[in-house]
Coordinates of C-alpha atoms and ligand atoms in Angstrom, one line a residue:
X1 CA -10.4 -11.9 11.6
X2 CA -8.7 -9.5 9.7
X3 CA -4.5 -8.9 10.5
X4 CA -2.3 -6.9 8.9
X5 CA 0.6 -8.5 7.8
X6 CA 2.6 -5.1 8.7
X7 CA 1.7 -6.7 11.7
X8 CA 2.0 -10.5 11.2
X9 CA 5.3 -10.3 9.6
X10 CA 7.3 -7.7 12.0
X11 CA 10.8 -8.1 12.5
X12 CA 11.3 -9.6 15.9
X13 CA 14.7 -9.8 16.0
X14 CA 17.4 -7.5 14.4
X15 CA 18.4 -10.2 12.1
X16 CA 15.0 -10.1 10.1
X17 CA 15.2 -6.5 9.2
X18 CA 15.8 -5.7 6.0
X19 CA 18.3 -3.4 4.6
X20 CA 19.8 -0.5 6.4
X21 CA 22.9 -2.9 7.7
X22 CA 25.4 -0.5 8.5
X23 CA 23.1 2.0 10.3
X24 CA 21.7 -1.1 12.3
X25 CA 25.5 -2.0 13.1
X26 CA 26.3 1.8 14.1
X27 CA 23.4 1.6 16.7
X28 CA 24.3 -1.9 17.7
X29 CA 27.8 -0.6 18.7
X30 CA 26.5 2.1 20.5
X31 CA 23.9 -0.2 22.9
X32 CA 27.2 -2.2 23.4
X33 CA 29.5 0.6 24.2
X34 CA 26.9 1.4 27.5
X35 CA 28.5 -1.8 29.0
X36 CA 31.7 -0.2 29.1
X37 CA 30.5 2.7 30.9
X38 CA 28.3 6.0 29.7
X39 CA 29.5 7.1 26.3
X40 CA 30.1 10.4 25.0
X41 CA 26.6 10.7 23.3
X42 CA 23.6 9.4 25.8
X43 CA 20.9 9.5 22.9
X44 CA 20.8 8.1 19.7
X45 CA 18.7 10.1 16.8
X46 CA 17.4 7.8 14.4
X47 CA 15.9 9.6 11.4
X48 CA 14.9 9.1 7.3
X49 CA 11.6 7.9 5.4
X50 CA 8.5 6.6 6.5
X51 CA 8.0 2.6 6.5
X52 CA 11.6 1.9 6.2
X53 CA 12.1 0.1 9.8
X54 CA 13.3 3.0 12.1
X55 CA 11.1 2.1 14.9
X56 CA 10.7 -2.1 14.3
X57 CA 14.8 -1.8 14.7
X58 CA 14.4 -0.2 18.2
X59 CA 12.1 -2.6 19.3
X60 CA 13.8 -6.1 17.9
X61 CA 16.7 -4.7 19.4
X62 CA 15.2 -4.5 22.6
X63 CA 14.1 -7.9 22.0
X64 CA 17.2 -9.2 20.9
X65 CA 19.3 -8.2 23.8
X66 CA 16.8 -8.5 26.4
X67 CA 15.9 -5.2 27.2
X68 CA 13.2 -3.2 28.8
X69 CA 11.9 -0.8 26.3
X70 CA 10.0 2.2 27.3
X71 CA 7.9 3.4 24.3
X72 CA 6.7 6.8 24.2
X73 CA 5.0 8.4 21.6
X74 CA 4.5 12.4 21.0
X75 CA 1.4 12.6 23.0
X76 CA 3.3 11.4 25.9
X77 CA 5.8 14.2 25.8
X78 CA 4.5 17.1 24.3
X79 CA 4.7 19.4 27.7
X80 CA 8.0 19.9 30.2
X81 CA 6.0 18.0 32.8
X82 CA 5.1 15.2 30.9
X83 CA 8.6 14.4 30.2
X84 CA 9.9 15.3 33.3
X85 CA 7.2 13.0 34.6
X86 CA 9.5 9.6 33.5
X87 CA 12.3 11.2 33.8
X88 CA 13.2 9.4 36.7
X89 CA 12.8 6.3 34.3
X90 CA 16.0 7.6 32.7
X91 CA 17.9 8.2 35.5
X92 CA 18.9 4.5 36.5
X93 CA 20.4 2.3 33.7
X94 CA 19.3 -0.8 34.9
X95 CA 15.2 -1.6 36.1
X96 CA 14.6 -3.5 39.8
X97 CA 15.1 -6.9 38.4
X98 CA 18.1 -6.3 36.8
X99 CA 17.1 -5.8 32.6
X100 CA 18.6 -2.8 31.1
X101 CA 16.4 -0.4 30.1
X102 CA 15.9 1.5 27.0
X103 CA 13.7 4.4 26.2
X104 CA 12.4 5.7 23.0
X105 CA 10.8 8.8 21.9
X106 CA 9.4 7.7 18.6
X107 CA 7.9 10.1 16.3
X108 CA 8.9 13.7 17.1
X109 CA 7.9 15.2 13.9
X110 CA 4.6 14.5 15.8
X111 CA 5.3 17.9 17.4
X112 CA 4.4 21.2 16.9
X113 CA 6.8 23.8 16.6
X114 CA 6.1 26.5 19.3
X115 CA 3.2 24.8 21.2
X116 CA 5.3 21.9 22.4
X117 CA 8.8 23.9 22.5
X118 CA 8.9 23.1 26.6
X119 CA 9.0 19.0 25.8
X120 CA 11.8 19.5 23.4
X121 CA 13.7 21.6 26.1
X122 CA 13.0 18.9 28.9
X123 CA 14.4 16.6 26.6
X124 CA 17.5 17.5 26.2
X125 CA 17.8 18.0 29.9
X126 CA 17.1 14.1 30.5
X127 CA 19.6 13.2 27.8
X128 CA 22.2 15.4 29.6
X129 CA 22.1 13.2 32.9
X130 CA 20.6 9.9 31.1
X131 CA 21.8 6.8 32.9
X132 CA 20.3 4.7 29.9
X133 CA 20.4 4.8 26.3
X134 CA 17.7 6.9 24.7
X135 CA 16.8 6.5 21.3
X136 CA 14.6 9.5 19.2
X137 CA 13.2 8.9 16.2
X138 CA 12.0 11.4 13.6
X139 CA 11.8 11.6 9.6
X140 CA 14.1 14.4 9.5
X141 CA 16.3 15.0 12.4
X142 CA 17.8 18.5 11.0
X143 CA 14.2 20.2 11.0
X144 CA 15.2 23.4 12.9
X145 CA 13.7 22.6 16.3
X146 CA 15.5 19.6 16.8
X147 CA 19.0 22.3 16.4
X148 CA 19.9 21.7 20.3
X149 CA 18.7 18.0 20.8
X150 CA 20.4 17.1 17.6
X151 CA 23.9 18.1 19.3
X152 CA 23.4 15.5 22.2
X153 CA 22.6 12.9 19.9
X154 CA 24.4 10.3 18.1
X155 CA 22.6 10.4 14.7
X156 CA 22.0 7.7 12.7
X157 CA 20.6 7.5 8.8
X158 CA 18.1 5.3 7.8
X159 CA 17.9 5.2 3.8
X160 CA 15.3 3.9 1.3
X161 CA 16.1 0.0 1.1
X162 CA 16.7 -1.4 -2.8
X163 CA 13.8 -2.8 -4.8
X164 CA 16.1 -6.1 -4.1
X165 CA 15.6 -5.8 -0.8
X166 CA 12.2 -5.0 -0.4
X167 CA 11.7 -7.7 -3.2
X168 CA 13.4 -10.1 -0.9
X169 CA 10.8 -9.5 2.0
X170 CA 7.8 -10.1 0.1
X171 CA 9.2 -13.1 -1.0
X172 CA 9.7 -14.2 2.2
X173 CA 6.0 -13.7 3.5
X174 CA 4.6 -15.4 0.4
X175 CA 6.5 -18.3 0.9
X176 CA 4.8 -18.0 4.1
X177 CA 1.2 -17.4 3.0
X178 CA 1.5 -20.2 0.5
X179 CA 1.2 -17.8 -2.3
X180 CA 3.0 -18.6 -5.4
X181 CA 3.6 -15.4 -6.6
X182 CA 5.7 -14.7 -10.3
X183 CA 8.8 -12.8 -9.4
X184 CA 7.8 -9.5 -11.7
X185 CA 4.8 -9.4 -10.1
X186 CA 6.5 -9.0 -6.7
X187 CA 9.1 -6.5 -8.1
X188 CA 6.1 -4.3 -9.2
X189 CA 5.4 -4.2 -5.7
X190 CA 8.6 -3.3 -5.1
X191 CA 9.2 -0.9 -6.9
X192 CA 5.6 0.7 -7.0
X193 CA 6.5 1.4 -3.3
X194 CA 9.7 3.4 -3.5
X195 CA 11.8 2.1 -0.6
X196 CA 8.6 2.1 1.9
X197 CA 8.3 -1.3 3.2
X198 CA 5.3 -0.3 5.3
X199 CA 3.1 0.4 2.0
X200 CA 4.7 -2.8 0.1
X201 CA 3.8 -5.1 2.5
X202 CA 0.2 -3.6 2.5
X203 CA 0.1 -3.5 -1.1
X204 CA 0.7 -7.4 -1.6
X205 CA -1.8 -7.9 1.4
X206 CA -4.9 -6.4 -0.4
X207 CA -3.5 -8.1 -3.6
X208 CA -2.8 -11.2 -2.7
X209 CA -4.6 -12.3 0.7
X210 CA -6.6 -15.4 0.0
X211 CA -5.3 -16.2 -3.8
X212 CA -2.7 -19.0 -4.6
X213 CA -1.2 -17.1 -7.3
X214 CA 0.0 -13.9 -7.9
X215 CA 0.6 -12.6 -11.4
X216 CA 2.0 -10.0 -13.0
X217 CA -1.5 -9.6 -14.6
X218 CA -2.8 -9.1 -11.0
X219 CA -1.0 -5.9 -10.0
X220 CA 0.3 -4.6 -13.3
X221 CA -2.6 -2.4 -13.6
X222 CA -2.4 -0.3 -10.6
X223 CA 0.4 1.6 -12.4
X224 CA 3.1 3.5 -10.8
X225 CA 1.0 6.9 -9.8
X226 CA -2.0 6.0 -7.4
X227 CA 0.9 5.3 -4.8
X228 CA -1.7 2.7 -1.8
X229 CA -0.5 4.8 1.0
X230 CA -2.3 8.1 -0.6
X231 CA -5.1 6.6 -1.9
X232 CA -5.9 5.0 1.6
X233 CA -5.5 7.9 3.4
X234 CA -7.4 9.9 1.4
X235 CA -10.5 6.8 1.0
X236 CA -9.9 7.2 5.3
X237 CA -10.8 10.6 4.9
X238 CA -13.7 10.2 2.7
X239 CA -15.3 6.9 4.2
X240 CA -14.5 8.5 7.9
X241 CA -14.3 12.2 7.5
X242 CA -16.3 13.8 10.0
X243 CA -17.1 17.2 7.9
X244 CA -18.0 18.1 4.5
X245 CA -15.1 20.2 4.2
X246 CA -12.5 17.4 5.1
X247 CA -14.1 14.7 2.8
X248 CA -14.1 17.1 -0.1
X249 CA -10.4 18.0 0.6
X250 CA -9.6 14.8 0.1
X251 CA -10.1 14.8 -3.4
X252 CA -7.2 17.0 -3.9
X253 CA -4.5 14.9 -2.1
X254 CA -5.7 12.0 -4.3
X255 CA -3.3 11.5 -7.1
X256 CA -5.6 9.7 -9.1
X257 CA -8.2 10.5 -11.2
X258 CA -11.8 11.2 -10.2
X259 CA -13.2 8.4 -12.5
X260 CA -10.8 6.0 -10.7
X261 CA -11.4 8.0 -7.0
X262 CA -15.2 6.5 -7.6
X263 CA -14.5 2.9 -8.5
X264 CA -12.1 3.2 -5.3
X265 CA -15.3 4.4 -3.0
X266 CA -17.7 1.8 -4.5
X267 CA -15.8 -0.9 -4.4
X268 CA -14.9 -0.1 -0.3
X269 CA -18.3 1.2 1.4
X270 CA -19.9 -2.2 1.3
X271 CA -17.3 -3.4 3.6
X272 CA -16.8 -0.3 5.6
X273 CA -19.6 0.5 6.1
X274 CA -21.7 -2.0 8.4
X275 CA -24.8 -0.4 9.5
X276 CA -27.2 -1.3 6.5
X277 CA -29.0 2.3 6.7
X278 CA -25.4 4.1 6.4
X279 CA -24.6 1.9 3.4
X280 CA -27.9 2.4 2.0
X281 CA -26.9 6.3 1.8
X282 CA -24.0 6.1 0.8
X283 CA -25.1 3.7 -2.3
X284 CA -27.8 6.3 -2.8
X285 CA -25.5 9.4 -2.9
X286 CA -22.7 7.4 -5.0
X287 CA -25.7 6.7 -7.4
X288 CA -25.9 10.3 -7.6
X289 CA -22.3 11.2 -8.4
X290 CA -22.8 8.5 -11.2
X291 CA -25.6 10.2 -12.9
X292 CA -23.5 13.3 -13.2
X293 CA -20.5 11.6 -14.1
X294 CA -23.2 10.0 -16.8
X295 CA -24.0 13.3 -17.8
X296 CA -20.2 14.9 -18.1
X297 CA -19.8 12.2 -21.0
X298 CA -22.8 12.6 -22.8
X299 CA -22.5 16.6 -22.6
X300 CA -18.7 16.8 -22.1
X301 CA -19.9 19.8 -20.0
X302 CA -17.0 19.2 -17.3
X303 CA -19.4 22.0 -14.9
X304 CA -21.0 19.0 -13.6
X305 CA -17.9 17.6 -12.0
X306 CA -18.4 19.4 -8.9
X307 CA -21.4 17.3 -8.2
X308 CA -19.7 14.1 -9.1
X309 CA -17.1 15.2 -6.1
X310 CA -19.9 16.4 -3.6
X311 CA -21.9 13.2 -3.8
X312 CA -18.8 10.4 -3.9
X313 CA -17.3 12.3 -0.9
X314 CA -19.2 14.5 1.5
X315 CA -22.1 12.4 0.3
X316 CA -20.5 9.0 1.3
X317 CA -18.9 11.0 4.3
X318 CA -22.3 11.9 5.3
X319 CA -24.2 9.2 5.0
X320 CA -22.4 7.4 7.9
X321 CA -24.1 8.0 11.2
X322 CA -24.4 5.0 12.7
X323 CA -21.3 2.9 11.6
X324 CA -18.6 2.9 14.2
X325 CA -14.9 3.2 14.1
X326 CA -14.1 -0.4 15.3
X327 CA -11.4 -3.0 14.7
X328 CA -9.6 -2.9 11.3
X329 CA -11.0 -3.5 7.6
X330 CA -8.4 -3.6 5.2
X331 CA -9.2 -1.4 1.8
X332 CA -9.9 -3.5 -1.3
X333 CA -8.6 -2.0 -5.1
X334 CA -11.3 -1.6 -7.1
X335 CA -11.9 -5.2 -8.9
X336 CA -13.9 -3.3 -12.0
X337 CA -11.3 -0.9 -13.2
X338 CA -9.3 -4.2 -12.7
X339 CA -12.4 -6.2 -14.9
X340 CA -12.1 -3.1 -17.2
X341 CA -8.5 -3.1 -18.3
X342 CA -8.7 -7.2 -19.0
X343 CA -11.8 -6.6 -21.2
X344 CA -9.9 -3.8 -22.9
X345 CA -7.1 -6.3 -24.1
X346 CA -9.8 -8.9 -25.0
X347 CA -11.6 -6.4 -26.9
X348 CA -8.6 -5.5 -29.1
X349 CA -7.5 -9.1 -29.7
X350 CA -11.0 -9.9 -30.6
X351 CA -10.9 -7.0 -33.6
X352 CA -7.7 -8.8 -34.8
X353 CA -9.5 -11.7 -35.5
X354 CA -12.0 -9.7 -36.7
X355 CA -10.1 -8.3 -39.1
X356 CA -8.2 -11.4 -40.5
X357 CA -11.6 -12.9 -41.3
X358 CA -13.1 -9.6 -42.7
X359 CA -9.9 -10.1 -45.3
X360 CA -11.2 -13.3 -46.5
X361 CA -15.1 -13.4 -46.0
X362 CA -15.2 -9.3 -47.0
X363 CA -17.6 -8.3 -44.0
X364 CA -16.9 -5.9 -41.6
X365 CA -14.3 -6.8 -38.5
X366 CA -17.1 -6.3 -36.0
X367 CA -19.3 -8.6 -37.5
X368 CA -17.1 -10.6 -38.1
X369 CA -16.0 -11.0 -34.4
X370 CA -19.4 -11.2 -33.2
X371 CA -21.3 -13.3 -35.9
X372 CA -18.3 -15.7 -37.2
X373 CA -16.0 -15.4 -33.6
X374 CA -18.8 -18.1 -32.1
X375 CA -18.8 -20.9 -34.7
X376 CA -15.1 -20.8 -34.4
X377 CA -15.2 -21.3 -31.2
X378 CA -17.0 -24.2 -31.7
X379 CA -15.0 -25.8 -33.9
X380 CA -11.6 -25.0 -32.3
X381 CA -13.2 -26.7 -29.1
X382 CA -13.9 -30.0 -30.7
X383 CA -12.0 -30.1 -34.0
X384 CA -7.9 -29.5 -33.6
X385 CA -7.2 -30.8 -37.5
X386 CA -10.3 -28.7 -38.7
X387 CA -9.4 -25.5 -36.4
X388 CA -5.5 -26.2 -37.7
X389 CA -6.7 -25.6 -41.3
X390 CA -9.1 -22.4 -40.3
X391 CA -6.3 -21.1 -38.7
X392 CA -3.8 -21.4 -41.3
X393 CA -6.4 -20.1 -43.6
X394 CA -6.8 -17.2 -42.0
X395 CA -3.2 -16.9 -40.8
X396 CA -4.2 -16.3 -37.1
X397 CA -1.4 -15.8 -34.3
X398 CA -0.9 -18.4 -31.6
X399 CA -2.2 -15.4 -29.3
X400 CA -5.2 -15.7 -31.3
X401 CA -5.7 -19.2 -31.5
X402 CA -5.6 -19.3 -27.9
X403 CA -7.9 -16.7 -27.4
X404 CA -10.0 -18.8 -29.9
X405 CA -9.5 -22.0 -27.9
X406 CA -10.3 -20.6 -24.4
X407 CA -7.8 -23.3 -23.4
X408 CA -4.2 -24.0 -23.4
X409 CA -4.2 -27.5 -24.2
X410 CA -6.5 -27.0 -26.9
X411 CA -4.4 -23.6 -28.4
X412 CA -1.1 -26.1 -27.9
X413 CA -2.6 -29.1 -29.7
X414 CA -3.6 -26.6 -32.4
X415 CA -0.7 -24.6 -32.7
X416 CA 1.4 -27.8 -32.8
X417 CA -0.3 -29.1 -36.1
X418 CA 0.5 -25.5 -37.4
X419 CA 4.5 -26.3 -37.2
Ligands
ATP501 N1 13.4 -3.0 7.3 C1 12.2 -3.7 7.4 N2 12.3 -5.0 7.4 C2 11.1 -5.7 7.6 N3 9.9 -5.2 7.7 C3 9.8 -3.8 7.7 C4 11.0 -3.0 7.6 N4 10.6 -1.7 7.6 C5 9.3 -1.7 7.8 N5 8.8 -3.0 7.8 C6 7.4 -3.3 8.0 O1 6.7 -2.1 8.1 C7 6.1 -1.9 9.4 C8 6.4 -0.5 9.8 O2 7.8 -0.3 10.0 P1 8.3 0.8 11.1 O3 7.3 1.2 12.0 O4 9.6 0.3 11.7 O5 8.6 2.0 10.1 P2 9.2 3.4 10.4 O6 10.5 3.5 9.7 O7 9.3 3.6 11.9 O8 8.2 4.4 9.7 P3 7.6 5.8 10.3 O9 8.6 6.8 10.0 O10 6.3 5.9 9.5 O11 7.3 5.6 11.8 C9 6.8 -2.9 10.2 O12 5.8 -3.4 11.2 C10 7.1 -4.0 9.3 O13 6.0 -4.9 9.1
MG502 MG1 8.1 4.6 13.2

């Protein structure tokens, strides 16, 4: 059974959470200051970027200092009665067995601006006579609605934590997982995910879950652009968009290309896709989009590519009918474009070779690497004094002599006899 480790590896307590120490001390002080009596401000506004801890903080607090927490998200206070509704929840500091409460209204960018003006209001209204602290939480507190709430409040700035930080967590979790993971390849991470903890942490899950080494090699090629976060939620859209329209849309919002958008489908509808008559569509209508994509190249007549999008999105989208929306399946990168890339570099270290040997046997570098590469192989693989003098011969590169090798050992033993 699948988990994410968002999930696994929450904070529990406030001493797990990463970064953002002095905003975490400001709201600390604050909880305290209720034992002394009601302070000035009754509500705290906790606001910045997505992924960065603003609600996990909330709760390990809670947790820490033995609270109640009452959790409420948008849809529980969108209309004046709904909020007046627990308001009573608000009006007594402490709960009938004696555990302070705590209420939170998490995500109120959730809100619409005019439709759900009479939740906002009622808001400030049980702020005004809380007799328990009330935390909101928003990505930006000084969006223009919030104007009157935001003058009740005690606000409080969550920033993007340092790659350090962030570095420091994955770390911790692959020490965990029993991952030994090469520190650039966890700073990639890092830094791929620009402060957003949320999308790191999912990141090394779908690259590392169920490996016992992590190297640079692994994540390097996912590049800085095709940010995880985007990519899944525009595959979400695709893979469980409802309408044509929506799936299609998607494409737009990806920041990667379309070539790379279609090894992202393939490689997920197998696993998302469960009822065998759905995926057999879907394969069937990604088939498609690769004939066209097949034809683009051949013709370079780019008027094809609106096919290509139709068939790998509102194709795929389509084709689902009987899968259901259950449980959670994490998204996979695309292991070809992975494949791809590594035979890319083994291509172009292969025409090296092939052209140190077309210098001294005077036939062409791909022949070379195709019709001479193979005995080499041979010999390097059973003969290190022989392979010593064929690679001095032809003045090969330790690189190359590894390459040649397909083994360390062998490329050391070899290399060693070079001096
Ligand atoms: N500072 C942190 N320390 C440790 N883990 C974190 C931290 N921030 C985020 N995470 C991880 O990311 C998940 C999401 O964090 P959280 O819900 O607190 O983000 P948020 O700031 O509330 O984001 P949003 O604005 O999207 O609601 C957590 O469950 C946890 O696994
Ligand atoms: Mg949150």
């Amino acid at each position: 059974m699948y988990q994410p480790w968002t999930v696994k590896y929450k904070p529990k307590s406030l001493k797990e959470v990463v970064g953002n120490k002095e905003a975490i001390q400001k709201f600390v002080d604050w909880v305290k200051s209720w034992n002394e009596g009601i302070p000035e401000k009754r509500a705290a506004f906790i606001y910045g970027p997505p992924g960065v801890g603003k609600t996990v903080t909330v709760e390990a607090l809670a947790n820490d200092f033995k609270m109640e927490l009452v959790e409420k998200n948008a849809s529980d206070y969108r209309t004046e009665e709904a909020v007046k509704r627990f308001a009573g929840l608000a009006s007594q500091y402490g709960s009938l067995f004696g555990t302070r409460r705590i209420i939170l209204f998490d995500e109120l960018d959730g809100l619409t601006g005019t439709a759900d003006k009479g939740g906002v209001k009622a808001m400030v209204d049980v702020i005004k006579t809380a007799q328990c602290p009330i935390v909101l939480i928003a990505n930006n507190a000084f969006d223009p609605r919030f104007a009157v709430l935001r003058s009740y409040c005690l606000l409080i700035e969550f920033k993007k934590p340092s790659v350090t930080e962030v570095l420091k967590h994955l770390k911790a979790i692959c020490l965990k997982e029993g991952i030994d993971a090469e520190e650039n390849a966890l700073k990639f991470i890092a830094q791929r995910s620009e402060g957003d903890i949320r999308s790191a942490v999912t990141d090394l899950q779908a690259l590392a879950q169920g490996k016992k080494r992590l190297t640079y090699d692994d994540v390097s090629w996912l590049g800085f652009r095709d940010r995880q976060e985007n990519i899944f939620t525009v595959l979400r859209m695709i893979l469980y968009g409802k309408t044509c329209d929506g799936a299609k849309r998607a494409v737009n919002m990806a920041d990667v290309d379309v070539d790379m958008l279609f090894e992202w489908i393939y490689e997920n509808v197998p696993n998302h896709f469960t009822d065998p008559h759905d995926l057999a569509r879907a394969m069937d209508a990604l088939s498609m989009a690769d004939v066209y994509r097949g034809r683009i190249k051949r013709t370079q007549d780019w008027g094809f590519i609106r096919y290509v999008i139709d068939y790998m999105t509102a194709g795929v989208a389509m084709a689902r009918v009987n899968t259901k929306t259950s449980g959670w399946t994490p998204f996979h990168f695309p292991e070809r474009i992975q494949a791809l890339s590594k035979s890319k570099e083994e291509r172009s270290i292969q025409l090296e070779i092939g052209k140190k040997i077309k210098r001294k046997c005077h036939i062409s570098a791909t022949r070379a690497s195709k019709e001479i590469l193979p005995y080499l192989r041979i010999i390097f693989k059973n003969n290190v004094e022989m392979a010593a003098g064929i690679a001095k011969w032809l003045d090969l590169t330790p690189e190359m002599v590894e390459y040649v090798a397909e083994s360390k050992e062998k490329a050391a033993a070899i290399n060693k006899l070079l001096g």
